[in-house]
PDB file of C-alpha atoms in Angstrom:
ATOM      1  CA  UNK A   1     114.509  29.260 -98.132  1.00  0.00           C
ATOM      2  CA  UNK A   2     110.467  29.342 -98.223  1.00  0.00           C
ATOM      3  CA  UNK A   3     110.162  26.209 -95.912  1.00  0.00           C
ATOM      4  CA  UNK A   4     112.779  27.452 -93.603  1.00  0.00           C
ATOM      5  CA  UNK A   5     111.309  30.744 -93.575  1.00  0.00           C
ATOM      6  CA  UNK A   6     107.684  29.548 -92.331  1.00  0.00           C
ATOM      7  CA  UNK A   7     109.170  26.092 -90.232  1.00  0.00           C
ATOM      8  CA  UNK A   8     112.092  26.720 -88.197  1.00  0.00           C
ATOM      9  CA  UNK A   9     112.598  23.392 -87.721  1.00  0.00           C
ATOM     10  CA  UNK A  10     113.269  22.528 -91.247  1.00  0.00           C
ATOM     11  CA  UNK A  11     116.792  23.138 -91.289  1.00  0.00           C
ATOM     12  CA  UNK A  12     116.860  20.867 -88.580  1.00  0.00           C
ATOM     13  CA  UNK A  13     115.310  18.103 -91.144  1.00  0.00           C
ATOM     14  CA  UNK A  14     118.171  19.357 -94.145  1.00  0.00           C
ATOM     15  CA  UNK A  15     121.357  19.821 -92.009  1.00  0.00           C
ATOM     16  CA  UNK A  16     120.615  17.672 -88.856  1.00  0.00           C
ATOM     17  CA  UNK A  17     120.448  18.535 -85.063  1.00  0.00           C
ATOM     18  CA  UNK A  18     124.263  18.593 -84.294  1.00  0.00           C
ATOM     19  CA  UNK A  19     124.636  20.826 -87.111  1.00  0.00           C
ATOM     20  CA  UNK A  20     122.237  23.384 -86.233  1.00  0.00           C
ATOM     21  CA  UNK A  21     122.438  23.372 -82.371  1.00  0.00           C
ATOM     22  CA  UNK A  22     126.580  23.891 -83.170  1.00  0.00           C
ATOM     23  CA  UNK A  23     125.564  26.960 -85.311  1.00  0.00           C
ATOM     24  CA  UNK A  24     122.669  27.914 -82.616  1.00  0.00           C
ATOM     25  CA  UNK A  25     125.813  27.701 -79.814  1.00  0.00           C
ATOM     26  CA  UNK A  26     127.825  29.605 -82.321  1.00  0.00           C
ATOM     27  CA  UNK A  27     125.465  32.270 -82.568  1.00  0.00           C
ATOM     28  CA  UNK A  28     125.103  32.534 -78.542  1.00  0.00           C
ATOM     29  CA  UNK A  29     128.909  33.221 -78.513  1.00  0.00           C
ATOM     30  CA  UNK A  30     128.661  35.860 -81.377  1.00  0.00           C
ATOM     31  CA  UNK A  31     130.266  33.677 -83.757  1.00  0.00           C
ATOM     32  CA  UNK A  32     127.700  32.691 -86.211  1.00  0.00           C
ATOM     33  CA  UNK A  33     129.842  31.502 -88.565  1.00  0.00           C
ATOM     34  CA  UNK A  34     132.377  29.930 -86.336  1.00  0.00           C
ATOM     35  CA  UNK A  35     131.775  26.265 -88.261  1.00  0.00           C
ATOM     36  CA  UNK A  36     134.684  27.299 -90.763  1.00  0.00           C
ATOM     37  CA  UNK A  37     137.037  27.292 -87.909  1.00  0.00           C
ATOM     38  CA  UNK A  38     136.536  23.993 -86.625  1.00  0.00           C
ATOM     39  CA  UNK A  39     138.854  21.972 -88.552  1.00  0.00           C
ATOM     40  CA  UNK A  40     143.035  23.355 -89.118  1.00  0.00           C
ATOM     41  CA  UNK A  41     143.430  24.968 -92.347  1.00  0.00           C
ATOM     42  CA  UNK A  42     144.860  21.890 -94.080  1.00  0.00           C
ATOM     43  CA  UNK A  43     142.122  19.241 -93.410  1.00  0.00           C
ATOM     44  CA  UNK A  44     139.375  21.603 -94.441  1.00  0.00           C
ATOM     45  CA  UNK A  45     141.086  22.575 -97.693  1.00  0.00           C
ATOM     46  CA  UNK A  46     141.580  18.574 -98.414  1.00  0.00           C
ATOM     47  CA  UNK A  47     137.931  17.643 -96.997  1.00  0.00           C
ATOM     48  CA  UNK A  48     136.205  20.458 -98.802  1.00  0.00           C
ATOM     49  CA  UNK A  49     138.082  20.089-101.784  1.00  0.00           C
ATOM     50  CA  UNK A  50     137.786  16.093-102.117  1.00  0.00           C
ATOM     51  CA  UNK A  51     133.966  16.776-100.972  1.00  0.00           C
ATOM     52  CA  UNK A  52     133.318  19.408-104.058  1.00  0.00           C
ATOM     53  CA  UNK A  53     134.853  17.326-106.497  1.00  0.00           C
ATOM     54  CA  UNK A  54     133.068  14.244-105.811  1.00  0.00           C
ATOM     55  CA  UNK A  55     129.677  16.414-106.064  1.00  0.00           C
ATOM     56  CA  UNK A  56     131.082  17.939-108.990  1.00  0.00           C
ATOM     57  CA  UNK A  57     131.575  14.205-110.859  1.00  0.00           C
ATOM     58  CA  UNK A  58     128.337  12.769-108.952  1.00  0.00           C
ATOM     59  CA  UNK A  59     126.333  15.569-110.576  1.00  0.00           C
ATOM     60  CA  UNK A  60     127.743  14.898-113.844  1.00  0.00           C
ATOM     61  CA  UNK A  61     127.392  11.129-114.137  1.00  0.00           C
ATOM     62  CA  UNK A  62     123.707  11.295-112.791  1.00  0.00           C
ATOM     63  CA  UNK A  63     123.069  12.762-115.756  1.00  0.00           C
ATOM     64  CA  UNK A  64     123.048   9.386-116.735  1.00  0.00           C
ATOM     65  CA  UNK A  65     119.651   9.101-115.424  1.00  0.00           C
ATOM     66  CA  UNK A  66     118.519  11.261-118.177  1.00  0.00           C
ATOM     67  CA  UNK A  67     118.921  14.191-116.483  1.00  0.00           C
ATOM     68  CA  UNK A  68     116.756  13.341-113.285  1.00  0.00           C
ATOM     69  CA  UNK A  69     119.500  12.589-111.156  1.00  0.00           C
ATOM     70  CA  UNK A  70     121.698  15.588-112.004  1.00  0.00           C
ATOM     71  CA  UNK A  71     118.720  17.201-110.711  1.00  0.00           C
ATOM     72  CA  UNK A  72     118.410  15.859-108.183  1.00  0.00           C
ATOM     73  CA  UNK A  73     121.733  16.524-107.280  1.00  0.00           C
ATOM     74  CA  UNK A  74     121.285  20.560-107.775  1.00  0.00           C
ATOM     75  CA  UNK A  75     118.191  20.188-106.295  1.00  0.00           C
ATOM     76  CA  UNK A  76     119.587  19.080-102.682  1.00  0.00           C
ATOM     77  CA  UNK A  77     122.379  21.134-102.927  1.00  0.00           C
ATOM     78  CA  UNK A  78     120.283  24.285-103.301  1.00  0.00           C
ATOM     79  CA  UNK A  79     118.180  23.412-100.660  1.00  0.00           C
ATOM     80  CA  UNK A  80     121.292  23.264 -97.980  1.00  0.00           C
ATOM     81  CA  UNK A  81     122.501  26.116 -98.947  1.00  0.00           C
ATOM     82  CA  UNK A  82     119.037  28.198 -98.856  1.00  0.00           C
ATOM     83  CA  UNK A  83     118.143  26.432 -95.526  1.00  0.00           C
ATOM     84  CA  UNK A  84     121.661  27.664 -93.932  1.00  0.00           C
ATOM     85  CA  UNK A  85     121.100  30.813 -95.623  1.00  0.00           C
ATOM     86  CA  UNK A  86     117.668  31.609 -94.483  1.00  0.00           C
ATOM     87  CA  UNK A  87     118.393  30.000 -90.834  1.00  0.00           C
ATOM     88  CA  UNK A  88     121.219  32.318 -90.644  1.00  0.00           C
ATOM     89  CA  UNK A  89     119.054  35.374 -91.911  1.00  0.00           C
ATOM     90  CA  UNK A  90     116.454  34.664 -89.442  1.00  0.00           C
ATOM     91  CA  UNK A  91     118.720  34.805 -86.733  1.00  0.00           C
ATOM     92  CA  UNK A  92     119.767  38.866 -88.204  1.00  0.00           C
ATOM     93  CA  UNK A  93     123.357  37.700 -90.132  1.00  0.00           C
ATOM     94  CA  UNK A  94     122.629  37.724 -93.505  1.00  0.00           C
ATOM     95  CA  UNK A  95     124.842  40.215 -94.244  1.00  0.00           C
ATOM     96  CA  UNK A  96     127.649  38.577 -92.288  1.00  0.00           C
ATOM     97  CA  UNK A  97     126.962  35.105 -93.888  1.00  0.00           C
ATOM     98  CA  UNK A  98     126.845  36.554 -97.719  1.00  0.00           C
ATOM     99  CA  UNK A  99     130.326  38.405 -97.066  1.00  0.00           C
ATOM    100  CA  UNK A 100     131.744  35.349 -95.328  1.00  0.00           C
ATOM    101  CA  UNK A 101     129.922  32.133 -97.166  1.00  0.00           C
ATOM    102  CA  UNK A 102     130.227  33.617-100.948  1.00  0.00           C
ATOM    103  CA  UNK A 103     134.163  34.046-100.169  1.00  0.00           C
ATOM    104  CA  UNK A 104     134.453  30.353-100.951  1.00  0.00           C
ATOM    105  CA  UNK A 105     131.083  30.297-102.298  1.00  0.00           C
ATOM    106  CA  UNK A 106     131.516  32.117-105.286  1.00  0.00           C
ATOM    107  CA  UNK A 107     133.486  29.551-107.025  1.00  0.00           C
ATOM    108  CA  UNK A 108     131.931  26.463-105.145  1.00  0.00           C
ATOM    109  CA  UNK A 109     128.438  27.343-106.305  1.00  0.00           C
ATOM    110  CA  UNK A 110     129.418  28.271-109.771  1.00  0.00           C
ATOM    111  CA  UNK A 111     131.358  25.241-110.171  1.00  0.00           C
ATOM    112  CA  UNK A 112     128.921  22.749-108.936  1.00  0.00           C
ATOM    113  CA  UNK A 113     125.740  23.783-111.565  1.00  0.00           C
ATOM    114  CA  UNK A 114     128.450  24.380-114.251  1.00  0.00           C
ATOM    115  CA  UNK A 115     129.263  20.695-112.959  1.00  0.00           C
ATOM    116  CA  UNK A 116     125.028  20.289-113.266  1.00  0.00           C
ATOM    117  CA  UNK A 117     125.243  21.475-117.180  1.00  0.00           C
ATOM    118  CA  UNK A 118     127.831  18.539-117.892  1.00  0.00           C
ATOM    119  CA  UNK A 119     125.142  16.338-116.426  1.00  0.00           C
ATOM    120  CA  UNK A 120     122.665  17.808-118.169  1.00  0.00           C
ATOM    121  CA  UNK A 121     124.944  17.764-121.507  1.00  0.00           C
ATOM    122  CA  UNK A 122     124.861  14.046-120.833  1.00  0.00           C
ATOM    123  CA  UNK A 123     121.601  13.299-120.650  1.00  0.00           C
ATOM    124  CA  UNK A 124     120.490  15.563-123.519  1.00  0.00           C
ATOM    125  CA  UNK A 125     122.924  13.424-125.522  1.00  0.00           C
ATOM    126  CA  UNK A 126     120.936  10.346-124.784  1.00  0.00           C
ATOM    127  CA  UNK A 127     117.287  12.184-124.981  1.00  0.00           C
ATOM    128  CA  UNK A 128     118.284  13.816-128.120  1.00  0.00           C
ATOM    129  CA  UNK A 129     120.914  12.226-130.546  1.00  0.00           C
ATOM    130  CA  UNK A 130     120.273  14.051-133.553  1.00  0.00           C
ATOM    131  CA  UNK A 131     121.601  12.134-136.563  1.00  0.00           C
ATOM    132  CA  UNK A 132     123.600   9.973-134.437  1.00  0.00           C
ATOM    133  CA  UNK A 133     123.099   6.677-132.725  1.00  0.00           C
ATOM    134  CA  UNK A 134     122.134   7.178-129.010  1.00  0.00           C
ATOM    135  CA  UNK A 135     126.010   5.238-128.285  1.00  0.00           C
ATOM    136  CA  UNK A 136     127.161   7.697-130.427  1.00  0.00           C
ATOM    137  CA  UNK A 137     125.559  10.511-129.159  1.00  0.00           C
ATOM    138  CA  UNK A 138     126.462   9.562-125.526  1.00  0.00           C
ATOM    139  CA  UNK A 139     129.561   9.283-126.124  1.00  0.00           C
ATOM    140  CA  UNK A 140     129.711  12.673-127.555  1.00  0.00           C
ATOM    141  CA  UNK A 141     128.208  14.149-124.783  1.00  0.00           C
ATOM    142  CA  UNK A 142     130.505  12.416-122.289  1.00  0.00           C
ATOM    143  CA  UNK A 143     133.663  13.774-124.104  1.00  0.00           C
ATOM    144  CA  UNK A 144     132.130  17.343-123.705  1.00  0.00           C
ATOM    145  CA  UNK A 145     131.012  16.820-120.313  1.00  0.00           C
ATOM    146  CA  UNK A 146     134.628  15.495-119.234  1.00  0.00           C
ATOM    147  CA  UNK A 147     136.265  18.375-120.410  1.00  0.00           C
ATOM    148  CA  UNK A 148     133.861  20.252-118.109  1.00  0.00           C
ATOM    149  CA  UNK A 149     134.797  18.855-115.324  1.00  0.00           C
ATOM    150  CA  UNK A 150     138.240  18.448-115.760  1.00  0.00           C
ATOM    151  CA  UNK A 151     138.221  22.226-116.011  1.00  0.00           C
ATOM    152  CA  UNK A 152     136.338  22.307-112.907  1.00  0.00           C
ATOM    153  CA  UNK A 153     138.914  21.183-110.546  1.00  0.00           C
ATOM    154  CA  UNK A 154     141.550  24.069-110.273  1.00  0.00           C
ATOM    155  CA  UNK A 155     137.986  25.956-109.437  1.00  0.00           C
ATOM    156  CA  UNK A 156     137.495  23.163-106.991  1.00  0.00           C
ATOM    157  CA  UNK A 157     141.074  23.699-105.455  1.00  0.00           C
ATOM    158  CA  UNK A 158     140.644  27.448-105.499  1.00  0.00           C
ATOM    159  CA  UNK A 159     137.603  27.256-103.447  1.00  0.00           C
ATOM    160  CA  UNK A 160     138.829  24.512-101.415  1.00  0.00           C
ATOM    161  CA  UNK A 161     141.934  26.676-100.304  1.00  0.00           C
ATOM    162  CA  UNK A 162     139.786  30.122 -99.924  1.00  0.00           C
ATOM    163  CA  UNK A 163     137.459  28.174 -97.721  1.00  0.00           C
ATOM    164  CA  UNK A 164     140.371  26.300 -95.730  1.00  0.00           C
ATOM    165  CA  UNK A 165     142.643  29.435 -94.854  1.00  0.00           C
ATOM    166  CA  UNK A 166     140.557  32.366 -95.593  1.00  0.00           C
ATOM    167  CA  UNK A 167     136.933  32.125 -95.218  1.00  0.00           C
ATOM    168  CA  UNK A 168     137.827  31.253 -91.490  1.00  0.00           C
ATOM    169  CA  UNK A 169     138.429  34.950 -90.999  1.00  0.00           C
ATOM    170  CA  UNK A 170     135.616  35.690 -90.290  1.00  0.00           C
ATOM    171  CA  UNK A 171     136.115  39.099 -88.901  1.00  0.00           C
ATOM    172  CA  UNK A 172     137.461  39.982 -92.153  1.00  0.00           C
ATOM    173  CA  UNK A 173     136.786  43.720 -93.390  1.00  0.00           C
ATOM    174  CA  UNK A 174     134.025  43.664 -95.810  1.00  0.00           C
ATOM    175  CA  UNK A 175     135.685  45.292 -98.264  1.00  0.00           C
ATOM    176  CA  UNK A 176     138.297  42.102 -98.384  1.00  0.00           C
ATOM    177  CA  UNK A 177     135.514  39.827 -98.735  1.00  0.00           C
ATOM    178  CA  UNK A 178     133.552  41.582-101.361  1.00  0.00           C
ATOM    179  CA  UNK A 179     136.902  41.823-103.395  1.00  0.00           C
ATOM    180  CA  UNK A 180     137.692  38.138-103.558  1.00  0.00           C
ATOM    181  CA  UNK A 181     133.546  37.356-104.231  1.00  0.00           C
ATOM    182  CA  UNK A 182     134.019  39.670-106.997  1.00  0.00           C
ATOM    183  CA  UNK A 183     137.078  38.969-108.016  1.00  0.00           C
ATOM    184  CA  UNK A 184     135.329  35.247-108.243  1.00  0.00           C
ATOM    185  CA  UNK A 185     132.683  36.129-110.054  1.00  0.00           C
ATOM    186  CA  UNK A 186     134.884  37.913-113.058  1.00  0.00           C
ATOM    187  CA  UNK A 187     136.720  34.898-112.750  1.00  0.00           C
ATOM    188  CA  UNK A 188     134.317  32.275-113.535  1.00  0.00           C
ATOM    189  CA  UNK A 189     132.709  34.966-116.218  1.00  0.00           C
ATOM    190  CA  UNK A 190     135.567  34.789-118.192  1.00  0.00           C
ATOM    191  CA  UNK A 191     136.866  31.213-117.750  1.00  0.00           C
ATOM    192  CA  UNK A 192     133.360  29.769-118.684  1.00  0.00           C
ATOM    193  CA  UNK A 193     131.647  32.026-120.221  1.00  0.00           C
TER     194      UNK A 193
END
């Protein structure tokens, strides 16, 4: 968000030029947001879905790396999402993309660093085995992290399917949109928490 904030062209450097001069033609046709109608509803919810899961596993066998490249993997991911975030704010729809982005978002977020912690469960397991042989340990903390992500994908799905059929609206009253965020957000509270 800071280096998009004071370089413009930064976001070009995260999410590429085709990406940004789409969302740049978007915006000149006063549809900022209009890259979650570009696909049908079926491909997206299959493309997003397969793409969030294989973050979701990526992030939680880097952890293998003791803990650097689950990192890592949070790490990029944050920056996309603050670049797009602060490009979009820049432009004056930062309301718009926080009611539209966190439909899906909510979940996809939330998932992926709960997705970072099974990572990170892994490579505490080898940094830290306690009484148990590092083997041991690790393969303690990949049972744990497993069941992590295994309970990860119907949150993958979910997000998959609001971001296929329903973030695509994105005319959508914001009192809709701040209902299914919140909604979400108790949701992931009490399954994980």
């Amino acid at each position: 968000a800071a280096s998009t904030n004071y370089d413009i062209n930064f976001v070009r450097t995260i999410l590429g030029d085709e990406y940004v001069e789409m969302t740049l033609d978007n915006i000149d046709r006063g549809k900022p947001l209009g890259v979650y109608a570009t696909q049908g509803e079926v491909d997206m919810f299959l493309t997003i879905t397969v793409n969030n899961v294989k973050v979701s596993f990526l992030a939680f066998v880097m952890g293998i790396l003791l803990s650097a490249g689950t990192a890592y993997i949070l790490f990029n991911n944050g920056i996309m999402v603050g670049a797009f975030m602060t490009f979009l704010f820049k432009h004056g729809y930062l309301k718009e993309t926080i009611l539209t982005v966190f439909i899906h978002g909510t979940l996809e977020l939330s998932a992926i660093v709960i997705a970072g912690s099974a990572g990170f469960q892994l490579g505490h397991a080898i940094l830290f085995p306690r009484t148990h042989s590092r083997l041991e340990s690790l393969r303690i903390g990949a049972l744990k992290g497993i069941k992590i992500i295994a309970g990860l994908i119907p949150v993958f799905i979910a997000a998959g399917f609001l971001e296929g059929f329903v973030t695509r609206h994105t005319e959508m009253p914001a009192v809709m949109s701040l209902a299914i965020i919140i909604g979400s957000l108790g949701f992931i509270v009490y399954y994980f928490i």
